[in-house]
Coordinates of C-alpha atoms in Angstrom, one line a residue:
M1 CA 72.5 51.9 0.5
R2 CA 71.8 48.2 0.4
S3 CA 70.6 47.9 4.1
S4 CA 67.7 49.5 5.8
P5 CA 68.5 52.2 8.4
A6 CA 66.5 50.2 10.9
L7 CA 69.1 47.4 10.7
R8 CA 72.2 49.5 11.4
L9 CA 73.8 48.6 14.7
A10 CA 75.6 50.7 17.3
P11 CA 78.7 49.0 18.6
A12 CA 76.9 47.2 21.5
L13 CA 73.5 46.7 20.0
S14 CA 71.9 43.4 21.2
L15 CA 69.6 41.1 19.3
V16 CA 66.8 42.2 21.7
S17 CA 67.1 45.8 20.8
L18 CA 67.4 44.9 17.1
L19 CA 64.2 42.9 17.2
A20 CA 62.4 45.4 19.3
A21 CA 63.3 48.1 16.7
C22 CA 61.6 46.0 14.0
S23 CA 58.5 45.0 16.1
D24 CA 55.5 46.7 17.6
G25 CA 56.3 46.1 21.2
P26 CA 58.8 45.1 23.9
L27 CA 60.5 41.7 23.7
S28 CA 61.8 39.5 26.5
A29 CA 65.5 39.3 27.2
A30 CA 67.8 37.4 24.9
A31 CA 71.6 36.8 24.6
P32 CA 73.5 39.8 23.2
L33 CA 74.3 39.6 19.5
G34 CA 78.0 39.0 18.9
E35 CA 79.7 41.9 17.1
C36 CA 82.5 42.0 14.6
R37 CA 84.4 45.3 14.4
P38 CA 87.7 46.5 13.1
G39 CA 90.4 46.2 15.7
G40 CA 88.1 44.2 18.0
P41 CA 88.6 40.7 19.2
L42 CA 87.9 37.6 17.1
L43 CA 84.2 36.9 17.1
V44 CA 83.5 33.2 17.8
L45 CA 80.2 31.4 17.3
E46 CA 80.2 27.9 18.8
G47 CA 77.6 25.2 19.3
A48 CA 76.7 21.6 18.8
V49 CA 74.6 19.7 16.3
S50 CA 72.8 16.4 16.7
P51 CA 71.8 13.6 14.2
A52 CA 68.2 14.8 14.5
E53 CA 69.2 18.1 12.9
A54 CA 70.8 16.6 9.8
R55 CA 69.6 18.0 6.5
S56 CA 68.6 21.4 8.0
H57 CA 70.0 24.9 8.2
R58 CA 70.8 27.0 11.3
A59 CA 71.0 30.8 11.1
L60 CA 73.9 32.3 13.1
P61 CA 73.3 36.1 13.2
F62 CA 76.1 38.5 14.1
A63 CA 76.6 42.3 14.0
V64 CA 79.0 44.1 11.7
A65 CA 80.1 47.5 13.0
E66 CA 80.6 50.7 11.1
G67 CA 84.0 51.1 9.4
S68 CA 84.3 47.4 8.4
Q69 CA 85.8 47.0 5.0
R70 CA 86.7 43.3 4.9
L71 CA 85.1 40.3 6.4
E72 CA 87.0 37.0 7.0
L73 CA 85.5 33.7 8.1
R74 CA 86.9 30.4 9.1
Y75 CA 85.0 27.4 10.4
G76 CA 85.2 23.8 11.2
W77 CA 83.7 21.0 13.2
T78 CA 84.7 18.0 15.3
D79 CA 82.8 14.7 15.7
R80 CA 82.3 13.9 19.4
P81 CA 83.9 10.8 20.8
G82 CA 82.3 7.7 19.4
P83 CA 82.7 5.0 16.8
P84 CA 85.4 5.5 14.1
A85 CA 84.2 7.8 11.4
S86 CA 83.6 6.6 7.9
P87 CA 82.2 8.3 4.7
L88 CA 78.8 6.8 5.5
T89 CA 78.7 8.2 9.1
A90 CA 80.9 11.4 9.3
T91 CA 79.6 14.9 9.9
T92 CA 79.6 17.4 7.1
L93 CA 78.7 21.1 7.7
D94 CA 78.3 23.7 4.9
L95 CA 78.7 27.5 5.2
G96 CA 76.8 30.2 3.4
L97 CA 76.6 33.9 4.2
F98 CA 73.8 36.6 4.0
D99 CA 74.4 40.3 4.5
A100 CA 72.4 43.0 6.2
D101 CA 69.7 43.0 3.5
G102 CA 68.1 40.0 5.3
L103 CA 67.8 36.3 5.2
F104 CA 65.4 36.1 2.3
S105 CA 66.6 38.9 0.0
V106 CA 68.3 37.8 -3.3
R107 CA 70.6 40.8 -2.9
A108 CA 71.7 39.6 0.6
A109 CA 73.0 36.2 -0.7
R110 CA 76.8 36.7 -0.4
G111 CA 77.8 33.1 -1.3
W112 CA 78.1 29.5 -0.3
G113 CA 81.3 27.6 0.1
G114 CA 79.9 24.1 0.9
S115 CA 82.1 22.1 3.2
R116 CA 85.4 22.9 1.4
Q117 CA 87.0 24.5 4.4
G118 CA 85.7 22.3 7.2
R119 CA 88.6 22.0 9.6
L120 CA 90.0 24.9 11.6
D121 CA 93.3 23.0 12.2
R122 CA 94.1 23.1 8.5
D123 CA 96.5 25.8 7.3
Q124 CA 94.3 27.5 4.8
P125 CA 93.2 31.0 4.0
P126 CA 89.9 32.3 5.3
I127 CA 86.8 32.9 3.3
F128 CA 86.9 36.7 2.7
I129 CA 84.6 39.4 1.2
E130 CA 85.5 43.0 0.6
A131 CA 84.1 45.8 -1.7
G132 CA 86.0 44.7 -4.9
A133 CA 87.0 41.1 -4.3
A134 CA 85.8 37.9 -2.6
D135 CA 86.7 34.3 -2.2
R136 CA 85.5 31.7 -4.7
G137 CA 81.8 31.3 -4.7
F138 CA 81.2 34.6 -2.7
Q139 CA 80.0 37.9 -3.9
P140 CA 82.1 41.1 -3.5
G141 CA 80.5 44.3 -2.4
P142 CA 80.5 46.9 0.4
I143 CA 80.7 45.5 4.0
E144 CA 77.7 47.5 5.3
P145 CA 76.9 47.6 9.0
G146 CA 74.0 45.7 10.3
V147 CA 73.0 42.1 11.1
W148 CA 74.7 39.6 8.9
T149 CA 74.0 35.8 9.1
V150 CA 76.1 32.7 8.7
D151 CA 74.0 29.9 7.2
L152 CA 75.3 26.8 8.9
G153 CA 74.2 24.0 6.6
I154 CA 73.9 20.8 8.7
A155 CA 74.3 18.4 5.9
A156 CA 75.1 15.3 7.8
V157 CA 75.9 14.5 11.5
A158 CA 77.7 11.6 13.0
P159 CA 75.7 9.3 15.3
Q160 CA 77.3 10.8 18.4
G161 CA 76.9 14.4 17.3
A162 CA 79.5 17.1 16.6
D163 CA 80.7 20.5 17.8
Y164 CA 81.3 23.4 15.5
R165 CA 83.2 26.7 15.7
V166 CA 82.9 29.7 13.4
E167 CA 85.5 32.5 13.6
I168 CA 84.7 35.9 12.2
R169 CA 87.0 38.9 11.8
C170 CA 86.3 42.4 10.5
L171 CA 89.1 44.6 9.2
D172 CA 89.3 48.2 8.1
R173 CA 91.8 47.5 5.3
P174 CA 90.5 49.0 2.1
G175 CA 90.5 46.7 -0.9
E176 CA 90.3 47.1 -4.7
A177 CA 87.4 48.7 -6.4
L178 CA 84.5 46.6 -7.6
A179 CA 85.0 45.6 -11.3
A180 CA 82.2 46.4 -13.7
V181 CA 79.8 43.5 -14.5
D182 CA 80.9 41.7 -17.7
A183 CA 78.2 39.1 -18.3
V184 CA 77.9 36.7 -21.2
D185 CA 75.7 38.1 -24.1
P186 CA 72.7 35.7 -23.9
L187 CA 72.1 36.3 -27.7
H188 CA 75.6 35.4 -28.8
V189 CA 75.7 33.2 -31.9
A190 CA 78.7 31.0 -32.0
R191 CA 77.9 29.3 -35.4
R192 CA 75.1 30.2 -37.8
A193 CA 74.5 26.8 -39.3
P194 CA 72.0 24.1 -38.3
G195 CA 73.5 20.9 -37.0
W196 CA 74.3 18.6 -34.1
Y197 CA 75.9 20.5 -31.2
H198 CA 77.4 18.8 -28.2
G199 CA 77.2 20.0 -24.6
D200 CA 77.8 19.0 -21.0
F201 CA 74.8 19.8 -18.9
H202 CA 76.5 19.7 -15.5
M203 CA 79.9 21.5 -15.2
H204 CA 81.7 22.9 -12.2
A205 CA 84.6 25.3 -12.6
F206 CA 86.5 28.1 -10.7
H207 CA 83.9 28.8 -8.0
S208 CA 83.0 25.3 -7.0
Q209 CA 86.4 24.1 -5.8
P210 CA 89.4 25.6 -4.0
D211 CA 91.5 24.4 -6.9
G212 CA 88.9 24.7 -9.7
P213 CA 90.2 25.6 -13.1
E214 CA 90.7 29.2 -14.2
D215 CA 88.6 30.1 -17.2
D216 CA 91.2 29.4 -19.9
E217 CA 91.9 25.9 -18.5
F218 CA 88.1 25.3 -18.3
I219 CA 87.9 26.1 -21.9
A220 CA 90.9 24.1 -22.9
Q221 CA 89.5 20.9 -21.2
S222 CA 86.1 21.5 -22.8
R223 CA 87.7 21.9 -26.3
A224 CA 89.6 18.7 -25.8
A225 CA 86.3 16.9 -25.2
Q226 CA 84.9 18.4 -28.5
L227 CA 82.1 20.3 -26.7
D228 CA 80.3 23.1 -28.5
F229 CA 78.2 24.5 -25.6
L230 CA 79.2 24.7 -21.9
M231 CA 76.6 24.7 -19.1
V232 CA 78.6 26.4 -16.3
T233 CA 76.6 25.2 -13.3
E234 CA 78.6 26.4 -10.3
Y235 CA 77.4 25.4 -6.9
V236 CA 74.7 27.8 -5.6
T237 CA 76.4 31.0 -6.5
G238 CA 75.8 33.5 -9.3
R239 CA 79.2 35.1 -9.1
H240 CA 80.3 33.8 -12.5
W241 CA 77.3 35.4 -14.2
Q242 CA 79.1 38.7 -13.8
T243 CA 82.5 37.7 -15.1
L244 CA 82.3 35.3 -18.0
G245 CA 81.7 37.9 -20.8
A246 CA 85.4 38.3 -21.5
T247 CA 85.9 34.6 -21.7
Q248 CA 83.0 34.3 -24.2
R249 CA 84.5 37.1 -26.4
R250 CA 87.9 35.3 -26.4
H251 CA 86.2 32.1 -27.6
P252 CA 83.4 33.2 -30.0
D253 CA 83.1 29.8 -31.6
L254 CA 81.9 28.2 -28.3
L255 CA 78.7 29.0 -26.5
I256 CA 79.1 29.6 -22.7
W257 CA 75.8 29.2 -20.9
P258 CA 76.0 30.2 -17.2
G259 CA 73.6 28.6 -14.7
R260 CA 74.0 27.1 -11.3
E261 CA 73.4 24.0 -9.3
I262 CA 70.9 24.3 -6.5
I263 CA 72.2 22.1 -3.7
T264 CA 69.4 21.1 -1.3
Y265 CA 69.6 18.3 1.2
F266 CA 66.7 16.6 -0.4
G267 CA 67.7 16.8 -4.1
H268 CA 69.8 18.8 -6.5
A269 CA 68.7 20.8 -9.6
N270 CA 70.3 22.9 -12.2
T271 CA 69.1 26.1 -13.7
H272 CA 70.6 26.9 -17.2
G273 CA 70.6 30.6 -17.5
E274 CA 71.0 33.5 -15.1
T275 CA 68.3 33.8 -12.4
P276 CA 68.5 37.3 -10.9
S277 CA 65.3 36.8 -9.0
V278 CA 66.5 33.9 -6.9
L279 CA 69.8 32.6 -5.5
D280 CA 68.4 30.5 -2.7
Y281 CA 69.2 26.8 -2.1
R282 CA 67.9 26.2 1.5
H283 CA 64.8 24.0 0.9
G284 CA 63.2 23.4 4.2
F285 CA 64.5 26.4 6.0
E286 CA 61.5 28.4 7.2
T287 CA 59.5 29.2 4.1
V288 CA 62.1 28.3 1.5
R289 CA 60.8 25.6 -1.0
L290 CA 62.4 24.3 -4.2
G291 CA 59.1 24.8 -6.0
E292 CA 59.3 28.6 -5.5
I293 CA 62.9 28.6 -6.5
Q294 CA 61.8 26.7 -9.7
R295 CA 59.0 29.2 -10.3
L296 CA 61.3 32.2 -10.0
A297 CA 64.0 30.6 -12.1
K298 CA 61.6 29.8 -14.9
A299 CA 60.2 33.4 -14.7
D300 CA 63.7 34.6 -15.4
G301 CA 63.9 32.5 -18.5
A302 CA 66.1 29.7 -17.3
L303 CA 65.8 26.0 -18.1
F304 CA 65.1 23.8 -15.0
Q305 CA 66.8 20.5 -14.7
V306 CA 66.4 17.6 -12.2
N307 CA 69.9 16.2 -11.4
H308 CA 70.8 12.6 -10.7
P309 CA 67.4 11.6 -9.4
T310 CA 68.3 8.1 -8.1
L311 CA 72.0 8.7 -7.2
F312 CA 73.1 7.2 -3.9
P313 CA 69.6 6.5 -2.6
G314 CA 68.2 6.0 0.9
P315 CA 69.4 6.7 4.4
A316 CA 72.5 4.5 4.0
F317 CA 74.1 7.1 1.6
Q318 CA 72.8 10.3 3.1
N319 CA 76.1 11.2 4.8
F320 CA 78.2 10.0 1.8
C321 CA 76.4 12.1 -0.8
R322 CA 74.3 14.8 0.8
G323 CA 71.0 15.3 -1.0
C324 CA 72.0 13.5 -4.1
E325 CA 68.8 11.4 -4.4
F326 CA 66.0 13.6 -5.6
E327 CA 63.2 13.4 -3.0
L328 CA 61.3 16.6 -4.0
G329 CA 59.1 15.3 -6.8
G330 CA 56.1 16.5 -4.9
E331 CA 57.5 20.0 -4.3
I332 CA 58.1 21.0 -7.9
D333 CA 55.9 21.6 -11.0
W334 CA 56.9 18.8 -13.4
R335 CA 55.3 20.7 -16.3
Q336 CA 58.1 23.2 -15.7
V337 CA 60.9 20.7 -15.8
D338 CA 62.9 20.9 -19.0
T339 CA 65.6 18.4 -18.6
L340 CA 66.5 15.4 -16.4
E341 CA 69.9 13.9 -15.9
V342 CA 69.8 10.2 -16.8
L343 CA 73.6 9.9 -16.6
T344 CA 75.7 11.8 -14.1
G345 CA 79.5 11.3 -14.1
P346 CA 81.2 8.5 -15.9
I347 CA 79.2 5.7 -17.5
L348 CA 82.2 3.3 -16.7
A349 CA 82.4 3.5 -13.0
T350 CA 85.1 2.2 -10.7
G351 CA 84.5 1.2 -7.0
S352 CA 85.7 4.6 -5.8
D353 CA 83.2 6.4 -8.1
I354 CA 80.2 4.6 -6.6
G355 CA 81.3 3.6 -3.1
L356 CA 81.4 -0.2 -3.9
P357 CA 84.2 -2.6 -3.1
L358 CA 85.0 -3.5 -6.7
P359 CA 88.3 -5.4 -7.2
G360 CA 91.3 -3.5 -8.6
D361 CA 90.6 -1.2 -11.5
L362 CA 87.4 -3.1 -12.6
A363 CA 84.9 -0.7 -14.2
I364 CA 81.2 -1.5 -14.7
E365 CA 78.2 0.5 -16.0
Q366 CA 77.3 2.9 -13.3
P367 CA 74.3 1.3 -11.5
F368 CA 72.4 4.5 -11.1
V369 CA 71.9 4.9 -14.9
A370 CA 69.2 2.2 -15.2
T371 CA 67.3 3.6 -12.2
A372 CA 67.5 7.2 -13.5
I373 CA 66.2 6.1 -16.9
A374 CA 63.3 4.3 -15.2
Y375 CA 62.6 7.4 -13.2
W376 CA 62.5 9.5 -16.4
E377 CA 60.3 7.0 -18.2
A378 CA 57.9 7.1 -15.3
R379 CA 57.6 10.9 -15.7
L380 CA 57.0 10.4 -19.5
Q381 CA 54.2 7.9 -18.7
E382 CA 52.6 10.4 -16.4
G383 CA 52.4 12.9 -19.2
F384 CA 55.5 15.2 -18.6
K385 CA 57.5 15.7 -21.8
I386 CA 61.0 16.1 -20.3
T387 CA 64.3 15.8 -22.3
A388 CA 66.9 13.3 -21.1
V389 CA 70.4 14.7 -20.9
S390 CA 73.7 13.9 -19.2
G391 CA 76.3 15.8 -17.2
S392 CA 79.8 15.0 -16.2
D393 CA 79.4 16.8 -12.8
S394 CA 83.2 17.3 -13.2
K395 CA 85.0 19.9 -11.2
G396 CA 87.8 20.1 -13.7
V397 CA 90.4 18.8 -11.3
D398 CA 90.7 15.2 -12.7
A399 CA 94.2 14.0 -13.6
P400 CA 94.8 14.3 -17.4
A401 CA 94.8 10.5 -17.7
E402 CA 91.3 10.3 -16.2
R403 CA 89.6 13.2 -18.1
A404 CA 88.3 11.1 -21.0
R405 CA 86.5 8.8 -18.5
K406 CA 85.2 11.3 -16.0
G407 CA 86.1 14.9 -16.9
Y408 CA 84.2 17.6 -18.9
G409 CA 82.4 16.0 -21.8
S410 CA 83.1 12.4 -20.7
S411 CA 79.4 12.1 -21.5
A412 CA 77.9 14.5 -24.0
T413 CA 74.4 15.4 -25.0
A414 CA 74.0 15.9 -28.8
V415 CA 71.3 18.6 -29.6
F416 CA 70.1 19.4 -33.1
A417 CA 69.6 23.1 -33.3
D418 CA 69.1 25.7 -36.0
E419 CA 72.3 27.4 -34.9
L420 CA 74.7 27.5 -32.0
S421 CA 73.0 30.1 -29.9
R422 CA 71.2 30.1 -26.6
P423 CA 67.8 30.7 -28.0
A424 CA 68.1 28.1 -30.7
L425 CA 69.5 25.5 -28.3
K426 CA 66.7 26.3 -25.8
R427 CA 64.1 25.6 -28.4
A428 CA 65.8 22.4 -29.5
I429 CA 66.3 21.1 -25.9
Q430 CA 62.6 21.8 -25.0
A431 CA 61.6 20.0 -28.1
G432 CA 63.6 17.0 -27.1
H433 CA 65.9 17.0 -30.2
A434 CA 68.7 15.3 -28.3
Y435 CA 70.4 12.1 -27.4
V436 CA 73.1 11.2 -24.9
R437 CA 76.5 9.9 -26.0
T438 CA 77.6 8.2 -22.8
R439 CA 81.3 8.1 -23.5
G440 CA 81.6 11.5 -25.0
V441 CA 81.9 12.7 -28.6
A442 CA 85.0 10.7 -29.4
G443 CA 84.0 7.4 -27.7
S444 CA 80.3 7.0 -28.6
P445 CA 78.4 6.2 -31.8
A446 CA 76.7 9.0 -33.7
V447 CA 73.1 8.0 -34.2
T448 CA 70.2 9.7 -35.9
F449 CA 66.7 8.6 -35.2
E450 CA 63.7 9.5 -37.5
A451 CA 60.0 8.6 -37.7
E452 CA 57.9 8.9 -40.8
T453 CA 54.2 8.3 -41.3
A454 CA 52.6 6.7 -44.4
D455 CA 51.6 10.2 -45.7
G456 CA 55.1 11.6 -45.3
R457 CA 55.1 13.5 -42.0
R458 CA 58.5 13.2 -40.3
G459 CA 60.1 13.8 -37.0
I460 CA 63.3 13.1 -35.0
Y461 CA 64.1 12.7 -31.4
G462 CA 61.5 14.5 -29.3
D463 CA 58.9 15.1 -32.0
V464 CA 55.2 14.3 -31.8
L465 CA 53.4 12.7 -34.7
D466 CA 49.7 12.1 -34.9
A467 CA 48.9 8.5 -35.6
G468 CA 45.6 6.7 -35.5
E469 CA 45.3 3.3 -33.8
G470 CA 46.7 0.7 -36.2
E471 CA 48.5 3.2 -38.4
T472 CA 52.1 2.2 -39.2
V473 CA 55.0 4.6 -38.7
T474 CA 58.5 3.7 -39.9
L475 CA 61.4 4.3 -37.5
T476 CA 64.8 4.7 -39.2
T477 CA 68.0 4.5 -37.1
T478 CA 71.3 5.4 -38.7
L479 CA 74.4 4.5 -36.8
E480 CA 78.1 5.5 -37.3
G481 CA 80.8 4.0 -35.1
A482 CA 78.6 1.2 -33.6
A483 CA 79.7 -1.9 -35.5
G484 CA 79.6 -4.9 -33.1
Q485 CA 77.2 -3.1 -30.7
V486 CA 73.5 -3.8 -30.1
L487 CA 70.7 -1.4 -31.0
S488 CA 67.5 -1.8 -28.9
Y489 CA 64.0 -0.3 -29.3
H490 CA 61.9 0.7 -26.3
R491 CA 58.1 1.3 -26.3
N492 CA 56.5 3.1 -23.3
G493 CA 59.5 2.2 -21.1
Q494 CA 59.8 -1.5 -22.2
A495 CA 62.5 -3.0 -24.4
V496 CA 60.8 -4.8 -27.3
L497 CA 63.5 -5.5 -29.9
S498 CA 67.3 -5.9 -30.0
V499 CA 69.3 -5.8 -33.2
A500 CA 73.0 -6.5 -33.7
V501 CA 74.8 -3.8 -35.6
P502 CA 76.9 -5.7 -38.3
S503 CA 78.6 -2.8 -40.1
D504 CA 79.6 0.8 -40.1
P505 CA 77.6 2.8 -41.1
Y506 CA 74.4 0.9 -40.5
V507 CA 70.8 1.8 -41.2
H508 CA 67.9 -0.1 -39.5
R509 CA 64.2 0.4 -40.2
L510 CA 61.3 -0.8 -38.0
A511 CA 57.6 -0.5 -38.7
V512 CA 55.8 0.4 -35.5
Q513 CA 52.3 1.4 -34.2
R514 CA 50.8 2.9 -31.2
D515 CA 50.1 0.7 -28.2
P516 CA 47.0 2.2 -26.5
A517 CA 47.0 -0.4 -23.8
S518 CA 50.4 0.8 -22.4
E519 CA 50.6 4.4 -23.4
G520 CA 50.2 7.5 -21.2
P521 CA 48.9 11.0 -21.8
L522 CA 51.7 11.7 -24.3
G523 CA 50.7 8.8 -26.5
T524 CA 53.0 5.9 -27.3
H525 CA 56.7 6.8 -27.1
W526 CA 59.4 4.9 -29.0
R527 CA 63.1 5.4 -28.3
I528 CA 66.4 3.7 -28.9
E529 CA 69.5 2.7 -27.0
V530 CA 72.9 1.4 -28.2
R531 CA 75.2 -0.7 -26.0
D532 CA 78.4 -2.7 -26.3
A533 CA 79.5 -5.6 -24.0
R534 CA 80.2 -3.2 -21.1
T535 CA 77.7 -0.3 -21.0
R536 CA 75.1 1.7 -22.9
T537 CA 76.8 4.0 -25.4
V538 CA 73.7 5.9 -26.6
I539 CA 70.5 6.9 -24.8
G540 CA 67.9 8.4 -27.1
N541 CA 65.0 10.7 -26.4
P542 CA 61.7 9.3 -27.8
V543 CA 59.4 10.1 -30.7
F544 CA 55.8 10.3 -29.6
L545 CA 52.9 8.8 -31.6
R546 CA 49.8 10.6 -30.4
G547 CA 46.3 9.5 -30.9
P548 CA 43.2 11.6 -31.4
G549 CA 42.7 14.0 -28.6
G550 CA 46.2 13.4 -27.2

């Protein structure tokens, strides 16, 4: 059995008797615990939230009676009377669910639906869980009796506050049997040749949206973007880890790499790889911290990524984009951060993409790219060798006409790996053998970047070469599809040279040295960017010139 016998509830068991059973002595009186039982009345949990509670989690426990075989939940909220709501001021409440195994057991995490339901007056099906099936983002399994908990995520609250209502129903209707786990083979080799492989490091699919694409449509859109490896980072859940094996077998030439996005109200992160030791996301709730989530994820062998660190910053945007700015730099171990998103979403952004009143269909370079690059450069200068990547953050629901600009692979990260497999890509990503093609494979230049010392030692993006002070190293940049654009070189975070690209292909060489006056613990790092008249088209990871003792 999943639950402890001490947590099983009689039909009228109260929270007092439950807590007393788990304690060493009597407890004072408390309100009875609401019960959900087959054939019983609808269980309603109601309350209010205030602006002071924004960016926190509220646990709403309830009892599930014996005989329950299906659980259904609906919820919603209403802003109290006050100023007209806007995207910058409106309330948003999320909903997660934990079963009788407890609030901090990885086995108890039954799912997270974000705010996608959100209004009880909408005609929409409930969130449901039964033994063999569950709603998107939720985990099927037996409905065992005991204390279950709704996690009410108080993401944002209107200035005047809001009221919420959660409706819970238990049914004795038997469902289908639980399907066998069919996980992706983590050692699958899609292609056995070394080369440049393209991936999207931030992809949402079936379990992240009510209308998210089925697996075959997800694959079709990814193929259209010329992607080779697909980081399936569904919101919070690990449900897809158990089901994508068949999809991988139907598409053996692609590499499917399941992970998840950890949505906290103080910053978002991706883990690339399954993390059976941790499914939490509630940073700030009691003892939950992102640093511990990171530690457990890394122990399970996943890569850890900081997402969109400077996206929609400050209090002005907290309601509009909950937790999008990364504020948890002091909570995590930067030595254990593998990748950082320097571009999230489309590089060519319209006013609706970025919440700015731009005229008509005018598109500009997304303003958060420059700040994300500066954030990443600061980590490099501090001595943390982190690979810059990009992610579309697409949900797969864009109109076909918009997919090239903002869908899967609208930006792509090119990685040079020994083969198209998870172990080979992991080594290459951690080595930094990568660059970002901001307009995807079809719309961006292809650029190789090499460094060579006078005695013939060579490296590419991400590599480290020993170089004494005053020693010359030759950088060679080879560009295809960049005629008319501008190549720029950056040393320790500062642009030092721009070169017009006159032809296609084009090769440019530059003799460089270390700059001890401005370098950090990693030495002097040199990298390249390419841009046209509108935006950056390439963002390269650096080569590092390391001095003695570096």
